[in-house]
């Protein structure tokens, strides 16, 4: 497997992207100096693309600090060698009055935090389709692309009808960030057809389901919902929709069997499987320390055989869900999935 993917003719990324959400503080206190060193360790391991967001508290600044350190200590042309993708996530309460100035202000803020003159990829998210400003907002981002402040445009968790609207308005999308794993096949239901027609690619989070797709959970009894963080609660709901704990354990056993053949762990195989899927450019994975970053880099070296894929597919083929389009369950603020989401994460941030 190649360690890079050509997202556009002049823009290549690593097939594993270093996720930034674990650095936002929700998983425990952050040692800033250590976090910067860990980000650089991922770079040295071959993970040269990073994912962050305006709503991930302090993460854009940490990546900006890593960029400065690489440039000053190694003399690297960081803009050429280190790719950074950020997300632009307007708060739910802002949607009815979204404006060009608001969008421009967040882009300028990300440029300042990341210490760069151009954002490699801005991925736009929209909480509520009852408010129709998402097409206008993507148009304003496209204006900033034309100005040279944004290199590429993408979306995050849009469903197929709204993606079709955005593409129909002439916005040149290169990617859609979405949840995709052996447990969650929703990207194949509707969005894949659009991707095939228009050529955008998937950047996939959730490939290890918040840690559930790991050796830690193999053979374990089903947990109650008093889990240690909201991420685990979220993915336990996905397991329920997939077919329940017993089928999930069958899946872990299949992944463990494949992992044994490759001499790696379950999480590595789960992420490598996503990279075999159509339209997938990369997986976005977190890392709690430098050794974890090295393990994540190993995902790019796994080549799954037909036997491997068949063994995993035999279990995945018996799943019952989750059903529907990308992120539809999470948008229902009164439903099981949507009720645990946080919708106004930019409020009060500067």
XYZ file of C-alpha atoms in Angstrom:
350
model
C 0.000 0.000 0.000
C 1.282 3.464 -0.826
C 1.824 5.713 2.195
C 0.433 8.729 0.325
C -2.719 9.568 -1.595
C -3.042 12.125 -4.383
C -6.130 14.050 -3.284
C -5.815 16.433 -6.245
C -3.252 16.490 -9.064
C -1.082 18.908 -7.043
C -1.933 17.927 -3.471
C -0.883 14.680 -1.761
C -1.603 13.564 1.814
C -0.487 10.682 4.019
C -2.977 7.799 4.131
C -3.031 8.057 7.905
C -3.909 11.515 9.234
C -3.053 12.520 12.789
C -6.310 13.459 14.503
C -6.391 16.395 16.884
C -9.512 15.869 18.978
C -7.630 14.067 21.766
C -5.538 17.204 22.252
C -8.596 19.367 22.922
C -8.656 18.470 26.614
C -11.712 16.224 26.664
C -9.511 13.171 27.229
C -7.522 14.654 30.139
C -5.027 17.410 30.869
C -2.645 18.340 28.046
C 1.096 18.893 28.506
C 1.650 21.417 25.706
C 5.383 20.831 25.242
C 4.877 17.064 25.165
C 1.944 17.436 22.767
C 4.113 19.391 20.322
C 6.833 16.726 20.546
C 4.210 14.023 19.948
C 2.921 15.825 16.852
C 6.474 15.962 15.504
C 6.953 12.264 16.317
C 3.979 11.476 14.073
C 5.602 13.532 11.305
C 8.853 11.603 11.699
C 6.939 8.312 11.547
C 5.492 9.239 8.156
C 2.165 10.735 9.242
C 2.613 14.104 7.575
C -1.021 15.235 7.491
C -2.913 16.584 10.502
C -6.589 17.170 11.253
C -7.925 19.840 13.584
C -10.869 22.225 13.926
C -11.786 25.695 15.071
C -13.811 24.034 17.854
C -10.947 21.858 19.173
C -9.751 24.111 21.988
C -6.054 24.898 21.615
C -5.333 22.297 18.928
C -4.747 24.652 16.006
C -2.277 26.538 18.227
C -0.449 23.301 19.121
C -0.095 22.343 15.464
C 1.057 25.879 14.716
C 3.731 25.498 17.394
C 4.835 22.179 15.885
C 5.093 23.822 12.470
C 7.298 26.592 13.897
C 9.508 24.094 15.708
C 10.025 21.997 12.567
C 10.843 25.104 10.560
C 13.235 26.628 13.104
C 15.056 23.482 14.230
C 15.250 21.631 10.920
C 14.930 24.365 8.334
C 11.990 22.573 6.720
C 9.637 24.180 4.244
C 6.739 23.284 6.509
C 4.072 24.513 4.093
C 5.269 21.932 1.572
C 6.008 19.010 3.882
C 3.367 19.209 6.640
C -0.277 19.274 5.540
C -2.909 20.585 7.950
C -6.660 20.147 7.514
C -8.995 22.144 9.715
C -12.757 22.189 10.132
C -15.044 25.180 10.222
C -18.024 24.422 12.477
C -20.479 27.290 12.985
C -22.428 27.023 16.232
C -26.026 25.888 15.941
C -27.274 29.217 17.270
C -25.336 31.119 14.552
C -26.870 29.286 11.589
C -29.923 31.547 11.087
C -27.689 34.612 10.759
C -24.559 33.177 9.152
C -22.630 35.805 7.205
C -19.638 36.255 4.934
C -17.856 38.175 7.701
C -18.427 35.344 10.184
C -16.959 32.757 7.800
C -14.057 35.020 6.904
C -13.358 35.691 10.586
C -13.042 31.989 11.437
C -10.729 31.375 8.467
C -8.543 34.316 9.508
C -8.494 32.973 13.068
C -7.353 29.532 11.865
C -4.641 31.108 9.697
C -3.318 32.971 12.726
C -3.465 29.959 15.030
C -1.786 27.641 12.533
C 0.847 30.238 11.658
C 0.353 29.941 7.927
C -0.714 32.121 5.019
C -2.926 29.472 3.411
C -5.067 26.686 4.859
C -4.463 23.392 3.061
C -8.045 22.156 3.455
C -11.085 23.692 5.135
C -13.828 21.157 5.904
C -17.209 22.742 6.486
C -19.867 21.386 8.855
C -23.518 22.411 9.266
C -25.691 21.309 12.186
C -29.270 21.844 10.976
C -30.573 21.660 7.427
C -33.691 23.603 8.448
C -31.409 26.602 7.949
C -30.347 26.807 4.303
C -27.259 29.003 4.536
C -24.771 26.191 3.984
C -24.606 26.750 0.208
C -23.927 30.467 0.699
C -21.291 29.663 3.329
C -19.498 27.266 0.992
C -19.606 29.970 -1.679
C -17.918 32.417 0.702
C -15.253 29.829 1.443
C -14.766 29.407 -2.294
C -14.156 33.163 -2.533
C -11.354 32.768 -0.008
C -9.986 29.862 -2.033
C -9.883 32.143 -5.082
C -8.035 34.734 -2.973
C -5.381 32.171 -2.030
C -6.207 31.915 1.680
C -7.624 28.391 1.295
C -6.103 25.730 -0.938
C -8.831 23.072 -0.972
C -12.458 22.829 0.136
C -14.194 19.904 1.756
C -17.226 19.101 3.855
C -17.767 17.232 7.087
C -20.751 14.920 7.612
C -23.036 16.312 4.911
C -25.635 13.912 3.531
C -26.028 13.158 -0.165
C -28.852 15.632 -1.023
C -27.015 18.583 0.525
C -23.712 17.569 -1.015
C -25.459 17.532 -4.382
C -26.707 21.091 -3.707
C -23.221 22.321 -2.864
C -21.648 20.653 -5.892
C -24.486 21.942 -8.076
C -23.666 25.473 -6.933
C -20.204 25.081 -8.461
C -18.177 24.609 -5.285
C -15.105 22.445 -6.089
C -15.162 19.833 -3.307
C -12.157 17.566 -2.963
C -13.206 15.618 0.140
C -15.845 14.743 2.671
C -14.855 13.871 6.227
C -17.167 11.224 7.631
C -17.473 8.335 10.065
C -16.539 5.030 8.441
C -15.589 1.726 10.033
C -16.284 -1.988 9.956
C -19.200 -1.089 12.256
C -20.597 1.825 10.238
C -21.265 1.421 6.527
C -23.441 4.522 6.047
C -21.009 6.166 3.580
C -21.785 3.377 1.091
C -25.539 3.986 1.138
C -25.875 7.274 -0.756
C -22.776 9.469 -0.587
C -20.595 6.927 -2.408
C -22.610 7.393 -5.588
C -21.955 11.141 -5.520
C -18.268 10.549 -4.822
C -18.052 8.263 -7.844
C -19.746 10.848 -10.044
C -17.869 13.938 -8.876
C -14.511 12.583 -7.772
C -14.291 13.749 -4.168
C -12.740 11.386 -1.624
C -13.473 10.279 1.930
C -11.362 11.242 4.937
C -12.555 8.825 7.592
C -12.760 9.166 11.355
C -14.057 6.549 13.774
C -12.117 3.690 12.173
C -11.460 2.211 15.643
C -14.811 3.330 17.105
C -13.333 5.380 19.913
C -11.192 2.428 21.008
C -13.874 -0.270 20.959
C -12.211 -1.864 17.927
C -9.194 -2.965 19.927
C -7.811 -5.930 21.828
C -8.921 -4.276 25.068
C -12.565 -5.172 24.358
C -12.061 -8.689 22.967
C -13.876 -11.188 25.198
C -15.182 -8.502 27.537
C -18.761 -8.364 28.846
C -21.045 -5.684 27.485
C -20.532 -2.398 29.395
C -23.324 -0.231 30.690
C -23.583 3.312 29.330
C -21.606 4.865 32.204
C -18.529 4.931 30.012
C -15.472 7.085 30.649
C -16.089 9.632 27.882
C -18.710 10.777 25.406
C -16.822 9.215 22.518
C -17.303 5.730 23.952
C -20.992 6.412 24.564
C -21.333 7.498 20.932
C -19.678 4.381 19.533
C -21.481 2.002 21.891
C -24.677 3.205 20.207
C -23.131 2.326 16.844
C -22.331 -1.177 18.152
C -25.963 -1.561 19.222
C -27.111 -0.587 15.726
C -24.525 -2.867 14.115
C -26.176 -5.887 15.673
C -25.371 -5.887 19.366
C -22.558 -7.009 21.603
C -22.463 -10.670 20.559
C -22.041 -9.838 16.863
C -19.484 -7.197 17.824
C -17.488 -9.864 19.665
C -17.605 -12.062 16.558
C -16.206 -9.131 14.599
C -13.396 -8.635 17.118
C -12.516 -12.332 16.860
C -12.359 -12.072 13.075
C -10.181 -8.966 13.295
C -7.931 -10.706 15.831
C -7.517 -13.670 13.471
C -6.457 -11.363 10.654
C -4.208 -9.395 13.005
C -2.444 -12.621 14.006
C -1.539 -13.252 10.374
C 0.014 -9.776 10.116
C 1.591 -9.606 13.571
C -0.277 -6.463 14.617
C -3.205 -5.471 16.831
C -6.936 -5.313 16.155
C -6.998 -1.516 15.865
C -4.401 -1.554 13.086
C -6.421 -4.055 11.063
C -9.670 -2.145 11.622
C -8.121 1.033 10.207
C -6.340 -0.795 7.378
C -9.693 -2.290 6.367
C -11.183 1.193 5.940
C -8.302 2.107 3.618
C -9.385 -0.729 1.294
C -12.833 0.812 0.791
C -13.799 2.619 -2.398
C -13.360 6.421 -2.410
C -11.321 6.381 0.833
C -8.225 8.584 0.744
C -7.178 8.364 4.411
C -8.126 7.446 7.950
C -7.912 9.960 10.789
C -6.541 8.454 13.991
C -5.639 9.832 17.391
C -2.483 9.178 19.364
C -2.012 9.539 23.109
C 1.779 9.319 22.956
C 4.739 8.853 20.620
C 4.635 5.046 20.668
C 0.981 5.172 19.663
C 1.937 7.443 16.744
C 4.485 4.874 15.577
C 1.871 2.120 15.760
C -0.575 4.234 13.766
C 2.002 4.768 11.037
C 2.123 0.994 10.661
C -1.442 1.032 9.328
C -0.029 2.267 6.024
C 2.151 -0.835 5.687
C -0.653 -3.392 5.967
C -1.824 -5.084 2.775
C -4.956 -7.115 3.456
C -5.396 -10.278 1.399
C -8.549 -11.610 -0.153
C -8.717 -14.135 2.683
C -8.440 -11.338 5.247
C -11.192 -9.283 3.639
C -13.476 -12.300 3.285
C -13.100 -13.231 6.953
C -13.995 -9.715 8.080
C -16.719 -9.363 5.459
C -18.457 -12.540 6.630
C -19.259 -10.809 9.929
C -19.883 -7.322 8.525
C -22.360 -8.802 6.060
C -24.583 -9.928 8.934
C -24.859 -6.471 10.498
C -28.228 -4.762 10.742
C -27.090 -1.146 10.684
C -26.655 1.662 11.328
C -29.108 2.646 8.624
C -29.554 5.830 6.646
C -27.359 8.535 5.214
C -24.164 9.973 6.657
C -24.706 11.638 10.065
C -28.506 11.525 9.836
C -28.844 9.780 13.197
C -26.572 12.333 14.864
C -28.606 15.279 13.521
C -31.750 14.140 15.345
C -31.252 16.142 18.530
C -33.975 14.182 20.337
C -32.736 10.755 19.242
C -30.317 8.345 20.904
C -27.353 9.524 18.831
C -28.090 13.232 18.577
C -28.986 13.880 22.211
C -25.362 13.400 23.329
C -23.898 15.880 20.811
C -22.570 19.355 21.679
C -23.822 21.947 19.192
C -22.392 25.301 20.282
C -18.688 24.657 20.781
C -17.436 27.978 19.444
C -19.464 30.066 21.887
C -17.201 32.271 23.958
C -13.997 31.197 22.184
C -11.563 33.649 20.641
